[in-house]
Coordinates of C-alpha atoms in Angstrom, one line a residue:
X237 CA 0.0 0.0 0.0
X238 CA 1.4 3.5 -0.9
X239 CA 1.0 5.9 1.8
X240 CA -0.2 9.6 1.0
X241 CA 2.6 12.1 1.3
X242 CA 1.2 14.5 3.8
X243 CA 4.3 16.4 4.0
X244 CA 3.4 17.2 0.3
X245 CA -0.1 18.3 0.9
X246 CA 0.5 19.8 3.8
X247 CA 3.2 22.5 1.9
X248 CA 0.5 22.7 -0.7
X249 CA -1.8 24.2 2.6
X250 CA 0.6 26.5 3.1
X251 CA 1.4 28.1 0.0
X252 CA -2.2 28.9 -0.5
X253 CA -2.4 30.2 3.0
X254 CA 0.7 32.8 2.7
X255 CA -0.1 32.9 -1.5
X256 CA 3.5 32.1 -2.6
X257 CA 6.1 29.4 -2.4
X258 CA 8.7 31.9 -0.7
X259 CA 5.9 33.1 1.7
X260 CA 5.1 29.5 1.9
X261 CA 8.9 28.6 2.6
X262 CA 9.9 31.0 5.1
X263 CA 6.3 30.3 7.1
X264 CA 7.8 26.7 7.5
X265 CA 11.4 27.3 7.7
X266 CA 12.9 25.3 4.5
X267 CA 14.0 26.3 1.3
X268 CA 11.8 27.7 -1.5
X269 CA 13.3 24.5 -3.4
X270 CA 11.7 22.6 -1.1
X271 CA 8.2 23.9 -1.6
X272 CA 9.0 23.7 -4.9
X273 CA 9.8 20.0 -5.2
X274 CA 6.8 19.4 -3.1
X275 CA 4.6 20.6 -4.8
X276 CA 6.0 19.3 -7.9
X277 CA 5.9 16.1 -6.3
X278 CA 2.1 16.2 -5.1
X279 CA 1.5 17.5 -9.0
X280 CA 2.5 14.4 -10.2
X281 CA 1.2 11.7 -8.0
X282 CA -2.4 13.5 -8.7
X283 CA -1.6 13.8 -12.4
X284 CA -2.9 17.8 -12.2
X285 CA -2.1 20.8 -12.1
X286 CA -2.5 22.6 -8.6
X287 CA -1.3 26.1 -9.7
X288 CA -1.1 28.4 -12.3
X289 CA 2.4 30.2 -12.1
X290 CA 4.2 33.5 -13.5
X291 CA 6.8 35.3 -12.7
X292 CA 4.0 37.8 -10.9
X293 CA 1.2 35.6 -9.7
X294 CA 0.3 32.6 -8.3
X295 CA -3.0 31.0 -8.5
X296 CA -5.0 28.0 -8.0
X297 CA -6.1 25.8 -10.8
X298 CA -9.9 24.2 -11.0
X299 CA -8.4 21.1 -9.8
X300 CA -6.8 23.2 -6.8
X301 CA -9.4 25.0 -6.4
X302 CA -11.3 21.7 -5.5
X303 CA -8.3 20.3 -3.1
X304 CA -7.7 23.1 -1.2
X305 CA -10.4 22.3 1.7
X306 CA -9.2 19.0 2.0
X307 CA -5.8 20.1 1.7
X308 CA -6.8 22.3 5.0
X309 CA -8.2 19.9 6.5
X310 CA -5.2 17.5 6.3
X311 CA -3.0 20.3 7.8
X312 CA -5.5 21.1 10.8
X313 CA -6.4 17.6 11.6
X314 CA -2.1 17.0 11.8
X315 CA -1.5 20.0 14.2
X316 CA -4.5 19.0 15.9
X317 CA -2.8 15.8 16.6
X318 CA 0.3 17.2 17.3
X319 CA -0.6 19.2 19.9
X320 CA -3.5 17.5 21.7
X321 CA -0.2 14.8 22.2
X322 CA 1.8 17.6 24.2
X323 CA 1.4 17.9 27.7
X324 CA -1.8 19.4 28.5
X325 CA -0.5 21.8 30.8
X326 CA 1.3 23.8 28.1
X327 CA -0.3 26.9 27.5
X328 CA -1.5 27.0 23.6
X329 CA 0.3 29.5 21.2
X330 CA 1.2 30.5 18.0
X331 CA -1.3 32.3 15.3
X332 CA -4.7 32.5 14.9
X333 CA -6.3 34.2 11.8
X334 CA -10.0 35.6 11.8
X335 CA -12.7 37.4 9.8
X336 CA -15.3 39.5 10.9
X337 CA -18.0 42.2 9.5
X338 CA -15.7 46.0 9.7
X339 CA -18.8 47.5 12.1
X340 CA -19.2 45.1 14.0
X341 CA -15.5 43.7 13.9
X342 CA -14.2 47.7 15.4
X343 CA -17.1 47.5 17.8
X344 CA -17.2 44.4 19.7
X345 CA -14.3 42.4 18.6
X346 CA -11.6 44.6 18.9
X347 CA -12.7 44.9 22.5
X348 CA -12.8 40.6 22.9
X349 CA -9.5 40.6 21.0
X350 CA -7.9 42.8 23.1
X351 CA -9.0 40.6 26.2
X352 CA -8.0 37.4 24.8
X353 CA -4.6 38.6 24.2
X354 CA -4.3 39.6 27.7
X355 CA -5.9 36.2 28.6
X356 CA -3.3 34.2 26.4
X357 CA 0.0 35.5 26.0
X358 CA 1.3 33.0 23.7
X359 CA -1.2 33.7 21.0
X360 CA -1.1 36.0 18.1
X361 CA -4.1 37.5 16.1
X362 CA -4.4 38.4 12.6
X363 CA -7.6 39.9 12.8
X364 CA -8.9 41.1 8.9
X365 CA -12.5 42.8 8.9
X366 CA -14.2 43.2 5.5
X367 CA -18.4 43.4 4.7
X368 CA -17.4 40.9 2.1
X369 CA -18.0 36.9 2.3
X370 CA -14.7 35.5 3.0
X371 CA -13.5 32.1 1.5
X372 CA -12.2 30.9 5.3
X373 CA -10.5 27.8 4.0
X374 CA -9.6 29.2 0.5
X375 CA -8.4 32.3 2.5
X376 CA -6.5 30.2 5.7
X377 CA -8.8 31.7 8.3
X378 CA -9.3 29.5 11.5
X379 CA -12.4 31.6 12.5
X380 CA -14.6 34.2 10.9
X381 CA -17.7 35.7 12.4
X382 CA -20.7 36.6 10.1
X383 CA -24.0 38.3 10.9
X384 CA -26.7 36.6 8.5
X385 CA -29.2 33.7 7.5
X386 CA -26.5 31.3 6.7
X387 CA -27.1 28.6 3.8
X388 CA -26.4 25.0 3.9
X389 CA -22.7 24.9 4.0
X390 CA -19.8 22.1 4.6
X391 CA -18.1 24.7 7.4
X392 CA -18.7 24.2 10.7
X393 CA -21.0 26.8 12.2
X394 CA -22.1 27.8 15.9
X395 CA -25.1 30.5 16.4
X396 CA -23.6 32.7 19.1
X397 CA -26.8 35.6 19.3
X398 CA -29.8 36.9 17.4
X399 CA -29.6 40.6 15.8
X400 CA -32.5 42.4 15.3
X401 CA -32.7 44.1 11.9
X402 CA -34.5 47.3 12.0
X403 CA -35.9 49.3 8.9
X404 CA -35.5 53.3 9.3
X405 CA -35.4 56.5 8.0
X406 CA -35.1 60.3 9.0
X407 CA -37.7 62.0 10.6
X408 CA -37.4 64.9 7.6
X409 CA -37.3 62.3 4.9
X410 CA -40.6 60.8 6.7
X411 CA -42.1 64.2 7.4
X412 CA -41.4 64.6 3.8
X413 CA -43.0 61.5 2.0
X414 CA -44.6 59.9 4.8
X415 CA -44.5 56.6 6.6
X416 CA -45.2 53.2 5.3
X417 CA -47.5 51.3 7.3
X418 CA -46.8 47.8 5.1
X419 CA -43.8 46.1 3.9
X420 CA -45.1 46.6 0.5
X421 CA -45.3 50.4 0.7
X422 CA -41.5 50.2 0.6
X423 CA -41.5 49.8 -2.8
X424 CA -42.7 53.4 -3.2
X425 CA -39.6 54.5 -1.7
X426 CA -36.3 54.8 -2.2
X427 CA -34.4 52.6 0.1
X428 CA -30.5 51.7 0.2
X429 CA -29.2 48.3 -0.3
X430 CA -26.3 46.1 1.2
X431 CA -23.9 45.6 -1.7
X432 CA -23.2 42.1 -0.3
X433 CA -27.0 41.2 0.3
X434 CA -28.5 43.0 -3.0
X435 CA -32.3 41.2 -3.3
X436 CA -35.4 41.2 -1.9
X437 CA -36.9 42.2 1.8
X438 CA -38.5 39.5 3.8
X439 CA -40.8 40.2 6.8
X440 CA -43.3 38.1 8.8
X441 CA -45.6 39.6 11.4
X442 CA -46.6 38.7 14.6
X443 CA -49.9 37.5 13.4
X444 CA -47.7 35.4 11.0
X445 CA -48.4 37.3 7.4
X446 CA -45.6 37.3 5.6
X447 CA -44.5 40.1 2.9
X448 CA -41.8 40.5 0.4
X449 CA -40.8 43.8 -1.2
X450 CA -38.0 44.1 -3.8
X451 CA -36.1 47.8 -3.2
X452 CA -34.2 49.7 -5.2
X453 CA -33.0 53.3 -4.4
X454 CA -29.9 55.8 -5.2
X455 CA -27.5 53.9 -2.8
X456 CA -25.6 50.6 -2.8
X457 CA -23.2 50.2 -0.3
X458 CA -20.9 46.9 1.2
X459 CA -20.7 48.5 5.0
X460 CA -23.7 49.4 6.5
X461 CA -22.0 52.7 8.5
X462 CA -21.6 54.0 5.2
X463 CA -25.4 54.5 4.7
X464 CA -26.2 56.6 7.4
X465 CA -24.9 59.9 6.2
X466 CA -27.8 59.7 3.4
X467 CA -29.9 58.2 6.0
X468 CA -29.8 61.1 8.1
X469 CA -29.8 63.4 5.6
X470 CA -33.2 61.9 4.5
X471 CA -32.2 60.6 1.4
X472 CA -33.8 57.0 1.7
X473 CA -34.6 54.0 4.1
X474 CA -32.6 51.4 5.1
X475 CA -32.6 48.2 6.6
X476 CA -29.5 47.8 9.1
X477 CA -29.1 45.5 12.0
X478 CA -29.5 47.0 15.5
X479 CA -26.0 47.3 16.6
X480 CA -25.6 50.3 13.8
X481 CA -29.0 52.1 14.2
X482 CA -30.0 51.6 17.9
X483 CA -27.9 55.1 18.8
X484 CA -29.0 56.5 15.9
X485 CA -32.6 55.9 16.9
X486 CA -32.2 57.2 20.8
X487 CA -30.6 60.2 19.7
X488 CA -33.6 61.2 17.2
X489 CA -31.3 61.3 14.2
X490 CA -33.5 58.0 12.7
X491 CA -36.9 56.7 13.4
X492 CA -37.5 53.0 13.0
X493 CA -40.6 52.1 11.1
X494 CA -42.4 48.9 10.7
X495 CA -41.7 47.6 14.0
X496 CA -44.2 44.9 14.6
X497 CA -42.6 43.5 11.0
X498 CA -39.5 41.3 11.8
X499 CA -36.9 40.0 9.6
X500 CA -38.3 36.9 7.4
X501 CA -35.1 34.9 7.9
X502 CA -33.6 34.2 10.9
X503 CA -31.0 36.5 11.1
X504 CA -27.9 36.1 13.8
X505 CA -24.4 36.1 15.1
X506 CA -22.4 32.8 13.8
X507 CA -18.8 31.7 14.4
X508 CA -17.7 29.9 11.5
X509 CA -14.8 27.3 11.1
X510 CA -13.1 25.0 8.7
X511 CA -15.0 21.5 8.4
X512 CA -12.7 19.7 10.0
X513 CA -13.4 18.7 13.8
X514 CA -9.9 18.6 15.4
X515 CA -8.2 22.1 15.9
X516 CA -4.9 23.6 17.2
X517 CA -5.7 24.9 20.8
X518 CA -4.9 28.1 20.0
X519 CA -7.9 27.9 17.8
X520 CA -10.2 25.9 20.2
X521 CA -9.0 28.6 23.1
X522 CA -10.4 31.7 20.4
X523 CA -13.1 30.0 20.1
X524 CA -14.4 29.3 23.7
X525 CA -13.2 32.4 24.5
X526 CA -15.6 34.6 21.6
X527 CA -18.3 32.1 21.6
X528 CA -19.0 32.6 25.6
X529 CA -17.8 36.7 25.2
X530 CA -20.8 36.9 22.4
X531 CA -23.2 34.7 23.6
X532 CA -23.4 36.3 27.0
X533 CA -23.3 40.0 25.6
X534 CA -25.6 39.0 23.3
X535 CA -24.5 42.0 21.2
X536 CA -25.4 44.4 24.0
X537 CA -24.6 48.3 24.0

């Protein structure tokens, strides 16, 4: 029986993690040559191609493309290993990469970052925020937090807390062209959408009706922070989760409208993680330590 070589498909987890061979290389602490070879080596036994090289850019292929989760997975479930066979008392350590939402990354995790650090010593953060949908095992994050209705997916995923979403507008732009009283009044107005979330409006009420409303308006926008200089200006309506309006709202700069209309999906909080089950404990310490941090604030202000 010929064994795998995991060394091989290990270095090929790399390189797409740090994006090049030498990044790749000096991550590990061997010779570019030695990526090289491995790669070259993994190529060949798969009969494919894994990369597309020039002298500028590196990129995977369809077929790598395909491998790179189990490739992942092959390199987590190893230092998984590794270090659940080391003495339990060792404090855990090294780097752990995450991916949150920019609003709500600079408002609550920061903070928990911060505290973990403080917490664990040995461990380093790379902490990247960005509205957009990270690829977490394309990209070589350990953990990324979203806020949505998550589809069916092959990642792990945890619901930490609910958000409320909450659909608003200036008191002059309502004073203005009045207030909507149904969900399907909205498409009389012009209302701003979430670049990374661009379709239609579900709501449900309490009495179980349920409405959908299509909007369009003169702003698109991938952060929701961004819309609510047009907002108050009373340019528009908006549907942003609570964590971004709620001060808007107490401070008189926004008025919610449609409250007894809640979100048709089930929007909330989730930590996110590659499929695989066994973990570095520097990634099983972030995540105890967020999941508990989130679930008990439960995003409160």
């Amino acid at each position: 029986m010929r064994l795998p070589d995991f060394e091989a498909w290990a270095i090929f987890a790399c390189v797409i993690e740090h994006r090049s061979f030498s990044a790749a290389a000096d991550a590990i602490g061997v010779s570019k040559a030695t990526v090289s070879k491995a790669i070259a080596r993994l190529e060949a036994s798969l009969g494919t191609t894994l990369f597309h090289r020039t002298s500028r850019r590196l990129s995977l292929t369809d077929s790598g493309t395909a491998l790179a989760e189990r490739a992942a997975r092959i390199l987590a479930e190893a230092q998984g290993a590794e270090e659940a066979a080391r003495d339990a008392a060792t404090a855990p350590a090294g780097l752990v990469r995450i991916a949150a939402p920019i609003t709500f990354g600079i408002r609550f995790v920061a903070d928990a970052v911060a505290d973990f650090l403080t917490a664990h010593p040995g461990i380093e953060i790379d902490l990247r925020l960005s509205d957009a949908r990270v690829d977490i095992v394309a990209d070589g994050f350990d953990i990324a937090l979203r806020i949505a209705d998550l589809p069916d997916s092959s990642l792990r995923a945890r619901r930490l807390a609910p958000v409320t979403v909450r659909v608003v507008a200036a008191p002059a732009y309502l004073e203005r062209h009045g207030t909507p009283r149904h969900p399907a009044e909205l498409g009389e107005h012009p209302c701003f959408g979430y670049a990374n979330a661009i379709g239609t409006w579900h709501f449900r009420n309490g009495s179980g009706e349920e409405a959908s409303v299509r909007p369009s308006g003169p702003l698109v926008t991938d952060n929701g922070d961004a819309m609510l200089p047009a907002l108050c200006a009373g340019l528009g309506i908006a549907r942003l989760p609570d964590f971004i309006v709620d001060d808007q709202i107490a401070a008189g700069r926004l008025v919610e409208i449609l409250p007894e209309w809640s979100s048709g999906n089930a929007i909330a909080l989730h930590l996110m993680t590659p499929p695989s089950p066994l973990r570095p404990a520097r990634v099983e310490a972030a995540i105890a330590f967020l999941s508990e941090r989130f679930r008990t604030l439960c995003l409160a202000r």
